[in-house]
Coordinates of C-alpha atoms and ligand atoms in Angstrom, one line a residue:
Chain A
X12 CA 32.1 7.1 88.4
X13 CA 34.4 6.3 85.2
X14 CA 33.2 3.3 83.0
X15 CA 34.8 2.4 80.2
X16 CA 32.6 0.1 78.2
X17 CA 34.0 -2.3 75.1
X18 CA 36.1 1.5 74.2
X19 CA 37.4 1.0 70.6
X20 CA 39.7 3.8 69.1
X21 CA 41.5 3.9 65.6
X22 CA 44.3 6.4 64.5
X23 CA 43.2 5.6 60.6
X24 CA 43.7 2.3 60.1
X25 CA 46.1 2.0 63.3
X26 CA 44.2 0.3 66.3
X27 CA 45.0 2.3 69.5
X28 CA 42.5 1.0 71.5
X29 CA 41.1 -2.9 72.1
X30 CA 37.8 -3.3 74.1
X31 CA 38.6 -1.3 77.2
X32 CA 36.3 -1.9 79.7
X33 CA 37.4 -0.6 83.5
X34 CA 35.7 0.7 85.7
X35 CA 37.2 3.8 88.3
X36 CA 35.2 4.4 91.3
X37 CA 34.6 8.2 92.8
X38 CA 37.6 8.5 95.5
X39 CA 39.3 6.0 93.8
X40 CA 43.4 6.5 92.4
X41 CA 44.0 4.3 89.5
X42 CA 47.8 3.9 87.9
X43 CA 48.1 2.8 84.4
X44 CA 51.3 2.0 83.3
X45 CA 52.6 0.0 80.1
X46 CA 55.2 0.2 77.4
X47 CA 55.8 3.7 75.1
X48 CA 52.8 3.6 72.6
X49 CA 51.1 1.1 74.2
X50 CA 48.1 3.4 74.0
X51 CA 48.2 5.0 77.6
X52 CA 47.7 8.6 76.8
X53 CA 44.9 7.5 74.3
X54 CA 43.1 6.0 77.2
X55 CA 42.8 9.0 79.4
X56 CA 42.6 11.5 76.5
X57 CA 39.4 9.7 75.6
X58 CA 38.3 10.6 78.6
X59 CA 37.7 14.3 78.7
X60 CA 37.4 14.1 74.9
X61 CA 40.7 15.1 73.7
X62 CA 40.3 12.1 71.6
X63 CA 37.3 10.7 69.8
X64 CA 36.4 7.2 70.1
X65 CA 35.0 5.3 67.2
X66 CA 33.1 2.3 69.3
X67 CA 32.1 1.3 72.8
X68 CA 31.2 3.8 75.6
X69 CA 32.7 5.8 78.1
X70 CA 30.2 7.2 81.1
X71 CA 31.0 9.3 83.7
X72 CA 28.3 9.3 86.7
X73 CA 26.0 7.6 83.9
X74 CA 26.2 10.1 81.3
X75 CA 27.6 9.1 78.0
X76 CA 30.4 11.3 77.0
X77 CA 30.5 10.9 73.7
X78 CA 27.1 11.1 73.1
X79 CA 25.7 14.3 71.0
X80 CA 24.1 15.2 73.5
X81 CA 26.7 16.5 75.8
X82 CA 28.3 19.8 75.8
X83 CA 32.1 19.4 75.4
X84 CA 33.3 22.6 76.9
X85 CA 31.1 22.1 79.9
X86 CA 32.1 18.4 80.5
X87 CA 35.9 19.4 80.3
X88 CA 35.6 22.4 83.3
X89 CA 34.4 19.0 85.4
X90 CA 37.6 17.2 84.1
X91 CA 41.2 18.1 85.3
X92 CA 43.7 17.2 83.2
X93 CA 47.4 17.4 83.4
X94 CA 50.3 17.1 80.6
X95 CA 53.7 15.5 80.4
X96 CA 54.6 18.6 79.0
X97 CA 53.0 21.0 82.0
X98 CA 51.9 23.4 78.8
X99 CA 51.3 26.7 81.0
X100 CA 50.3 29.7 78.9
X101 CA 53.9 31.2 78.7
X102 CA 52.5 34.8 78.4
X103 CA 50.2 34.9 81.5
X104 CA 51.8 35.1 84.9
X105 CA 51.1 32.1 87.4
X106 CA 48.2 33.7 89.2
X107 CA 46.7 34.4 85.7
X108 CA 47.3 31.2 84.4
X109 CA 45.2 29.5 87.4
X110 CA 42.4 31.8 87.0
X111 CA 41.3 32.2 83.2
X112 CA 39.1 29.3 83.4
X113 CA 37.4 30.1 86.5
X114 CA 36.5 33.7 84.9
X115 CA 36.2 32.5 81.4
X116 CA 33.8 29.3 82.1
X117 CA 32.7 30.2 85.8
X118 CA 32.4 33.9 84.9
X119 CA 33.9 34.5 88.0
X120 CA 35.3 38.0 89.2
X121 CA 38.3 38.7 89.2
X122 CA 39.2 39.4 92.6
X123 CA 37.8 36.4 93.7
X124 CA 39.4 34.3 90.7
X125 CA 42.4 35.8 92.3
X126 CA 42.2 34.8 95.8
X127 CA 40.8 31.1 94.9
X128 CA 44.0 30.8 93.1
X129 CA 46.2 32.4 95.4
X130 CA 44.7 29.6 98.0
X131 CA 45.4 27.4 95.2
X132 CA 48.9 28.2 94.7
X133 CA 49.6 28.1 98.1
X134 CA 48.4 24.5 98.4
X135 CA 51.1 23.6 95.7
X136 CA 53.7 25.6 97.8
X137 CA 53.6 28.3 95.4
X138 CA 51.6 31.3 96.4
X139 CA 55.1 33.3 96.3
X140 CA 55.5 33.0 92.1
X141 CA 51.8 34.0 91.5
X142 CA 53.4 37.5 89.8
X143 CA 56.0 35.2 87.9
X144 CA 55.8 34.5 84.8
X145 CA 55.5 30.5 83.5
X146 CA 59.2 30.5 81.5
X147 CA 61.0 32.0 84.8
X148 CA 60.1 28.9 87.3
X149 CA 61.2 25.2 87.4
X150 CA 59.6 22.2 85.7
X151 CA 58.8 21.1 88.8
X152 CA 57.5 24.3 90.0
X153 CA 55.4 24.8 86.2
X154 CA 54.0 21.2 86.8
X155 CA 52.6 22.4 90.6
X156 CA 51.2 25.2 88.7
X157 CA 49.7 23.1 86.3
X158 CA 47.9 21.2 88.5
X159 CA 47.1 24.5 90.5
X160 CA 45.5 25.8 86.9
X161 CA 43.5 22.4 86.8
X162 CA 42.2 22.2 90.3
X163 CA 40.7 26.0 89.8
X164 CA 38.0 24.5 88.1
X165 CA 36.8 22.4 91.0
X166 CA 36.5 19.5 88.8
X167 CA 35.7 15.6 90.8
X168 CA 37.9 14.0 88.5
X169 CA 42.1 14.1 87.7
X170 CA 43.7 13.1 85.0
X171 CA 47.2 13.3 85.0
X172 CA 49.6 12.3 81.6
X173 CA 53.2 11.4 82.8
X174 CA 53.4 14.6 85.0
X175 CA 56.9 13.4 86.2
X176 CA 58.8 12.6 83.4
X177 CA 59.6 15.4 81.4
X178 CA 60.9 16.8 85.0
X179 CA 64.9 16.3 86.2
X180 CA 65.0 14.0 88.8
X181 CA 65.5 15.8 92.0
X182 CA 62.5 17.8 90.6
X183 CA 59.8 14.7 90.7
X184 CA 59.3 14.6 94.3
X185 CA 57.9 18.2 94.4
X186 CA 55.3 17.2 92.1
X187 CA 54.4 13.4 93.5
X188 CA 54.2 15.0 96.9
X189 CA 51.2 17.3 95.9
X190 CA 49.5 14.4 94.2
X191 CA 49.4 12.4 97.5
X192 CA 48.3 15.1 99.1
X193 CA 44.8 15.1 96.2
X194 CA 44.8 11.1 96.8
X195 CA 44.8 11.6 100.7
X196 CA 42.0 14.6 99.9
X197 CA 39.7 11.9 98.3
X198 CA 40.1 13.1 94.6
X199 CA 39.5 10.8 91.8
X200 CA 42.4 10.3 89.7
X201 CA 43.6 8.2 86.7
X202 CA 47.3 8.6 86.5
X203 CA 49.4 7.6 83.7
X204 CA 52.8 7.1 85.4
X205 CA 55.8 4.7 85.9
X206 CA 56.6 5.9 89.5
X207 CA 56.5 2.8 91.3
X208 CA 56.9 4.5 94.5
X209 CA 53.6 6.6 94.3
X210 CA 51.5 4.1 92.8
X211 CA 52.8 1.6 95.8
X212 CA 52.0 4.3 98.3
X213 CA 48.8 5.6 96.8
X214 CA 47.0 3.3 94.1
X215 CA 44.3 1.4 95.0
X216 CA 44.9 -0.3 91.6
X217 CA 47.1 -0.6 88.3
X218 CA 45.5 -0.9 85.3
X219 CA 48.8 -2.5 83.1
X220 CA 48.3 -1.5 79.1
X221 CA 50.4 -3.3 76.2
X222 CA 49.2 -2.7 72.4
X223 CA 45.8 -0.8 72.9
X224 CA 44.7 -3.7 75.8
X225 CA 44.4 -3.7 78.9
X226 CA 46.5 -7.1 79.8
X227 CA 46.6 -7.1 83.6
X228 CA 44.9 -5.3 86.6
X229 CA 45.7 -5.6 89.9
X230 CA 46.6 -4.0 93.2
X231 CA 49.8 -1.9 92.9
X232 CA 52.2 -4.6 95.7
X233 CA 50.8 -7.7 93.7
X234 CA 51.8 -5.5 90.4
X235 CA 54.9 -4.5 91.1
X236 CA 56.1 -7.9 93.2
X237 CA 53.9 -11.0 91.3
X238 CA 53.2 -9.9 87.9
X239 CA 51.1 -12.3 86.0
X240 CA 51.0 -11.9 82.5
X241 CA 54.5 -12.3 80.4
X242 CA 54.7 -8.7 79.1
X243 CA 53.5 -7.2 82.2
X244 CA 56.7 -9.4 84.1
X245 CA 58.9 -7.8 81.2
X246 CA 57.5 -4.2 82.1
X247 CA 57.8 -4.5 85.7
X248 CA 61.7 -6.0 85.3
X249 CA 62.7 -2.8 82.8
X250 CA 61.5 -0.2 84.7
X251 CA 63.2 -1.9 88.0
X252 CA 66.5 -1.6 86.2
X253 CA 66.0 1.5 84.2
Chain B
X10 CA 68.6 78.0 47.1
X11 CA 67.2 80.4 49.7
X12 CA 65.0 78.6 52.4
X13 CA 62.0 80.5 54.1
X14 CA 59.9 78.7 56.1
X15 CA 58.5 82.4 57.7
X16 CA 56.5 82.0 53.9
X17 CA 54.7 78.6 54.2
X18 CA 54.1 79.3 58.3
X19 CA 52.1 82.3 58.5
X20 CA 48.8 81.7 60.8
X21 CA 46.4 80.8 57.6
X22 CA 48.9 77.8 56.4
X23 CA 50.3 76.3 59.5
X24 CA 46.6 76.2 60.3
X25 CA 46.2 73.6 57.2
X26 CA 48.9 72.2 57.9
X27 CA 48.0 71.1 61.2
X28 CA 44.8 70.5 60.1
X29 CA 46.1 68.0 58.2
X30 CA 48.6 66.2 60.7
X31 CA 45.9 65.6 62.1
X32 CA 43.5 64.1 60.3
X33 CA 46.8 61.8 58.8
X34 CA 46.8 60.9 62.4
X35 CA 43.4 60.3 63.1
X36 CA 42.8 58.2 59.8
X37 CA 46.2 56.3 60.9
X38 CA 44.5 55.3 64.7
X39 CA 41.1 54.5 63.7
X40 CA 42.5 52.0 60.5
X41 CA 44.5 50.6 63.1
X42 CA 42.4 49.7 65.8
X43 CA 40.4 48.5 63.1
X44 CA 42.1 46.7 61.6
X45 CA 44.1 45.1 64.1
X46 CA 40.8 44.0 65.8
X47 CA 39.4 42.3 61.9
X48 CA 42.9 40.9 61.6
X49 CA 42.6 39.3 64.5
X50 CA 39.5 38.2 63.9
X51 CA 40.0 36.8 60.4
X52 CA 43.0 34.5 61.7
X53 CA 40.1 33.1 64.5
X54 CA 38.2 32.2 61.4
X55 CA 40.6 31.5 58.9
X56 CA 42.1 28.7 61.6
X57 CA 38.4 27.1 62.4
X58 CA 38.3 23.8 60.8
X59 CA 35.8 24.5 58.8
X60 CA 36.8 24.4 54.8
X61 CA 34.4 27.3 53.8
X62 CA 35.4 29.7 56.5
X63 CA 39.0 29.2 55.2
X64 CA 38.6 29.6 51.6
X65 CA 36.4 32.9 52.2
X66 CA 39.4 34.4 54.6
X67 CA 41.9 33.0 51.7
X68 CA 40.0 35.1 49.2
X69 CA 39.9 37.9 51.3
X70 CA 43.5 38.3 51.8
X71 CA 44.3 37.9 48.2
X72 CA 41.7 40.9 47.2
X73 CA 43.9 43.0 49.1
X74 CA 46.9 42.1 48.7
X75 CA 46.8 41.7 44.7
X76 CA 45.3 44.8 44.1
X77 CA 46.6 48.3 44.5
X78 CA 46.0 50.3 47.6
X79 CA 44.7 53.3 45.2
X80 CA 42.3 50.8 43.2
X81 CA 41.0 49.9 46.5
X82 CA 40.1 53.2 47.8
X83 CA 38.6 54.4 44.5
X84 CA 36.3 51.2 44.7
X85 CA 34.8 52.1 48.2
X86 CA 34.9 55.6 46.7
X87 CA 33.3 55.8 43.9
X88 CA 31.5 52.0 43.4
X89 CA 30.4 51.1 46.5
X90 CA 28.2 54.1 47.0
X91 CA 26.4 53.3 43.5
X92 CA 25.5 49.8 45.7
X93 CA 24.2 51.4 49.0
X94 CA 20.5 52.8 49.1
X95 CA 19.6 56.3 48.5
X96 CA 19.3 57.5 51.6
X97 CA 22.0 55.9 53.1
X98 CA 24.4 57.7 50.3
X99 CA 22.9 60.9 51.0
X100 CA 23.4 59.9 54.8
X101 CA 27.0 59.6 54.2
X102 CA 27.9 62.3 52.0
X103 CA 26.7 64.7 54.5
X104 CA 29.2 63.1 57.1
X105 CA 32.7 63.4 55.7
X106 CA 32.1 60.7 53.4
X107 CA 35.8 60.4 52.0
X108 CA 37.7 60.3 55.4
X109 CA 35.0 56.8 56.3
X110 CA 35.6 55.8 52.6
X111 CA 39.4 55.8 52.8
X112 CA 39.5 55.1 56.5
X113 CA 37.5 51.7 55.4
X114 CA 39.8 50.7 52.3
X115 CA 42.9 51.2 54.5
X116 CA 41.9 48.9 57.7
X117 CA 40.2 46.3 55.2
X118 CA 44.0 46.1 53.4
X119 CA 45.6 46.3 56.2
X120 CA 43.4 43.5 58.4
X121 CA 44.3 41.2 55.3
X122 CA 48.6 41.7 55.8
X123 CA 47.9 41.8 59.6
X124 CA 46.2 38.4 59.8
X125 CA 48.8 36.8 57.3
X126 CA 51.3 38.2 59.9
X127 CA 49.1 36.9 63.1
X128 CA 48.9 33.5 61.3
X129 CA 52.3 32.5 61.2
X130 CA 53.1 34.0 64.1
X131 CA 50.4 31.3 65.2
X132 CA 51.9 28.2 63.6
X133 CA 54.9 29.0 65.6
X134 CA 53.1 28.1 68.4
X135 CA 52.8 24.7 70.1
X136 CA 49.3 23.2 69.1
X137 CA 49.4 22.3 72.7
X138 CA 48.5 25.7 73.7
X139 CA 45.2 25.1 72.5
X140 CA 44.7 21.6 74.0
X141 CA 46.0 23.1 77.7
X142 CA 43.1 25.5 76.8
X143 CA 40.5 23.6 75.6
X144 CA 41.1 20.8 78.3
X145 CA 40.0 23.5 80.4
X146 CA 36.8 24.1 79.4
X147 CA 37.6 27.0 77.1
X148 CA 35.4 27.2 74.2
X149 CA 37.6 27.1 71.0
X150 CA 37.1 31.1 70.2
X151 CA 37.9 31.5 74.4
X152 CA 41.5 29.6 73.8
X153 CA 42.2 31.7 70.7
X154 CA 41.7 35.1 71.7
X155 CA 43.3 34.8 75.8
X156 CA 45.6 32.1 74.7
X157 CA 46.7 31.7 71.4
X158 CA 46.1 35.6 69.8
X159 CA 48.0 37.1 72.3
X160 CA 51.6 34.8 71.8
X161 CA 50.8 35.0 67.8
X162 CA 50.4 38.7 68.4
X163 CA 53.8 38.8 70.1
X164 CA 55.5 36.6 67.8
X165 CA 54.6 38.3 64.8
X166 CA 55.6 41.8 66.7
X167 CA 58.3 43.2 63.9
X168 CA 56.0 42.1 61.1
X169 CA 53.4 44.1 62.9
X170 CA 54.8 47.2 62.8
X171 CA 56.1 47.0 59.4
X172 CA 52.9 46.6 58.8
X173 CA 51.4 49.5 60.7
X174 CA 53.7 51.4 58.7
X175 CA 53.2 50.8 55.4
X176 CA 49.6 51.9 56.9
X177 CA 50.6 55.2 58.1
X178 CA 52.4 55.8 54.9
X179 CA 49.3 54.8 52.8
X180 CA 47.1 57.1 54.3
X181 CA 48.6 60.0 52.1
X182 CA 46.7 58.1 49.2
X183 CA 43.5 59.1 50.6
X184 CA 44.4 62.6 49.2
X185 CA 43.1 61.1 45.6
X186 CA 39.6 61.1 47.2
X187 CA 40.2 64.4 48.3
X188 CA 40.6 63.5 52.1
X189 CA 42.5 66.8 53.6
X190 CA 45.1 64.9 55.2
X191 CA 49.0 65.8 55.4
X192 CA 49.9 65.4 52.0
X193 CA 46.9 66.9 50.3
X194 CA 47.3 70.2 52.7
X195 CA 51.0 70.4 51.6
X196 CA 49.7 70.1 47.8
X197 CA 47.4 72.9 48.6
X198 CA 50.1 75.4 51.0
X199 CA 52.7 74.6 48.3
X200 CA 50.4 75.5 45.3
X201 CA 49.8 79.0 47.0
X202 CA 53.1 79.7 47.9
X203 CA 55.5 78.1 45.7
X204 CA 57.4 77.2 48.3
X205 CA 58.1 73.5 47.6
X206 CA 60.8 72.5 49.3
X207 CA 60.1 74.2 52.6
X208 CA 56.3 72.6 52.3
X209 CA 57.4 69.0 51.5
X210 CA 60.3 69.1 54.3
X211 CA 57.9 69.8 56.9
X212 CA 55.0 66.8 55.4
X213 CA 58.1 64.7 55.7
X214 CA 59.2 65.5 59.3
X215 CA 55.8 64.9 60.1
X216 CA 56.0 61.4 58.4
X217 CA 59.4 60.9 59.9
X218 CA 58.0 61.5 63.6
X219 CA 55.4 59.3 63.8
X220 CA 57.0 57.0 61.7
X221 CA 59.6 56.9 64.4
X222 CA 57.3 56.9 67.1
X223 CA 55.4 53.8 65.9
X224 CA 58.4 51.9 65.5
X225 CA 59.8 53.0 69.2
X226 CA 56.7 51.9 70.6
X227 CA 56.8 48.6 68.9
X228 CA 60.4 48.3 70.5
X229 CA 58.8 49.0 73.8
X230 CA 56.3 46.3 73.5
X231 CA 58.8 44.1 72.6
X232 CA 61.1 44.5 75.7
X233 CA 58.4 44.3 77.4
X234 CA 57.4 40.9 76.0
X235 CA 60.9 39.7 76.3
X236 CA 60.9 40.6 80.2
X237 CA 57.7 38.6 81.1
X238 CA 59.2 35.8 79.1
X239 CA 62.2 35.5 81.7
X240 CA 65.0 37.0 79.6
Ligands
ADP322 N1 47.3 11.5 66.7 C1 47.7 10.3 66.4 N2 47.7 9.8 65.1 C2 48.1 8.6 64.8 N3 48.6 7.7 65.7 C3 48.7 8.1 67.0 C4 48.3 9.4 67.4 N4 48.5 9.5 68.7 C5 49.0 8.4 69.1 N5 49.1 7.5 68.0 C6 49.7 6.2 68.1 O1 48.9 5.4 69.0 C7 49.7 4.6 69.8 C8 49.4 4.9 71.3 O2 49.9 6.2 71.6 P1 49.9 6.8 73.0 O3 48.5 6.7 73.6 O4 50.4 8.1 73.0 O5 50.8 5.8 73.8 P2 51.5 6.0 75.2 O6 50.9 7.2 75.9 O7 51.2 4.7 75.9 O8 53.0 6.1 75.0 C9 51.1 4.8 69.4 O9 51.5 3.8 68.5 C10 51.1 6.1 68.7 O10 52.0 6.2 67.7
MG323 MG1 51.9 8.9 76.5

């Protein structure tokens, strides 16, 4: 569904990304995990176009993404994505926050914007804030919403940047809980995370990422227990006694 | 000094001057709304990253903000007609052609401090406001006007109503065109009856009033703003 084909990005002179070439499958939940700056956010951001690429390809169902061709805004409502940072729009309540995209992109009415995310909401255990407003709730309960906000545009494909650690720790649960629930739904996703539990539980692979490559792929229990290549053995022992 | 307001109230001149409260008030609203919409839209452009579309919002600001209020209304006044079609002068000298003349000055100087307000206010914000929006699927103009415009809007609140009124207060220049608003219909009731100090005390209640008023609905929106924030 996802192919990432010899993917080559550069920050100015600074080489972010070397070769990538994966491959995510539709219903497929892919981990990728690796060192700060070793280029993880870069690699999904390319995906949905956040982030240019200056060689290789990335196609999703065989179209070329970054092809002139392709209409960005339109390729994005088929792409959820969700920040470390949750990044709700502060000034909209919760319910309104879910359903701008629907109505903006979808032109959909209001009152039906309103009950898909009210059934939306309620799925992330939050149809009872949908008056609230963003600043009043919980990271853990912002990040639910943001994933809410992203699944209100139906889209095949979730991409989630670190959606646990900007959150307190008795908060992360909340939000790993509801993406099991999408992995157990069938939904395609690409998480960037270091939540060893959740990839163990739902991953059907780690993708492990040190200095723009892509150094080691495997399934999450051979990851975490028999990691093969050096730096991948160092990751895997810091994050065991972090 | 003896006061009589009985003198500049009889029916004939508190007809005038309600005449002109209101058209003060009227050529306050429409600049407003007008300008308020352009300044918005002028901070959509001005941000595009596009060089040209900058530099031609730069320039526009600077026109109004370097040159006085009065210059400006004489120009739409007096020169810009000279530009415009015959028939299209002749058109708009039957229609109350120096209340549109000042009306357009005062929103164009007023969209250009507006949208220098509006623009900080939007630097404040997180540029992750627009990535959340544009990861949606939200065309770029989409993001800025539900998403970024309104939290600009509210950051730049007390800047706003400054500016709205230094805009209230400027209308009284569009008496030099001969617009019969508040303070050219005091000119005229205190000319007849002498009675300047009565006259000009009740222009300046008026002024005071809705001067007042603006700034207690900008106080409104505000706690408003602050509620849906959480605080
Ligand atoms: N906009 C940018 N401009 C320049 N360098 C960047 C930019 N974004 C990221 N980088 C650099 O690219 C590298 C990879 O960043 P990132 O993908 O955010 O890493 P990760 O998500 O794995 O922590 C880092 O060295 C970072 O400093
Ligand atoms: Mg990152």
């Amino acid at each position: 569904m996802i192919v990432f084909d010899k993917v080559e990005k550069w920050y100015g002179s600074f080489h972010a990304l070397k070769d990538v070439c994966e491959t995510v499958a539709a219903g497929e939940v892919v981990v990728v995990c690796g060192p700060s700056g070793s280029g993880k956010s870069t690699l999904i951001r390319t995906v949905n176009r956040l982030e240019p690429i200056q060689g290789g390809r990335i196609a999703i169902d065989g179209r070329d993404i970054h092809g002139p061709s392709i209409d960005v805004n339109e390729l994005r409502s088929h792409i959820g994505f969700v920040f470390q940072q949750f990044n709700l729009f502060p000034h909209l309540s919760v319910a309104r926050n879910v359903m701008l995209a629907p109505m903006r992109v979808h032109r959909m009415p209001e009152k039906a914007a309103r009950e898909a995310a009210l059934a939306l909401l309620d799925k992330v255990g939050l149809a009872h804030k949908a008056d609230e407003f963003p600043p009043r709730l919980s990271g853990g309960q912002q990040q639910r919403v943001a994933i809410a906000r992203a699944l209100a545009m139906k889209p095949p494909v979730m991409l989630f940047d670190e959606p646990t650690s900007a959150l307190d720790p008795e908060l992360v649960g909340e939000v790993l809980t509801v993406m099991k629930q999408l992995a157990a739904e069938g939904m395609t996703m690409v998480c960037v995370t270091h939540e060893m539990g959740f990839a163990r539980e739902v991953a059907d692979r780690v993708i492990f990422m040190d200095a723009g490559a892509v150094l080691e792929r495997a399934k999450p229990e051979d990851f975490f227990l028999r990691p093969q290549h050096p730096r991948a053995t160092k990751f895997v022992s810091d994050i065991r006694h972090a | 000094m003896h006061l009589d307001f009985g003198a500049v109230l009889t029916p004939q001149y508190a007809h005038w001057i309600l005449w002109g409260a209101a058209t003060s008030a009227a050529l306050f609203l429409s600049s407003w709304v007008l300008a308020f919409a352009s300044a918005a839209v002028l901070v959509a452009i001005g941000s595009a990253p596009f060089r040209g579309a900058r530099w031609a919002v730069a320039g526009f600001v600077a026109y109004h903000r370097n040159i006085p209020m009065l210059v400006q209304i004489f120009v739409w006044y007096f020169a810009v007609p000279q530009l415009l079609p015959e028939p299209l002068t002749r058109w708009v000298n039957s229609h109350n052609s120096e209340f549109i003349f000042a009306m357009i000055a005062l929103f164009l100087n007023a969209a250009a401090y507006m949208s220098e307000d509006m623009r900080s206010g939007l630097r404040a914000l997180p540029p992750a406001q627009m990535e959340a929006g544009r990861a949606l699927g939200l065309s770029y103009l989409q993001t800025m006007r539900d998403v970024l415009l309104p939290q600009a809007v509210r950051a730049a609140l007390p800047a706003l109503v400054n500016q709205s009124l230094s805009l209230f207060k400027a209308t009284s220049l569009a008496m030099a065109v001969g617009v019969a608003e508040m303070t050219y219909t005091s000119r005229q009731v205190e000319n007849e009856t002498y009675r300047t100090f009565e006259t000009f005390a009740i222009a300046s209640l008026f002024y005071v009033t809705l001067s007042f008023a603006i700034m207690a609905l900008g106080a409104w929106a505000d706690r408003r703003n602050l509620r849906a924030a959480g605080h």
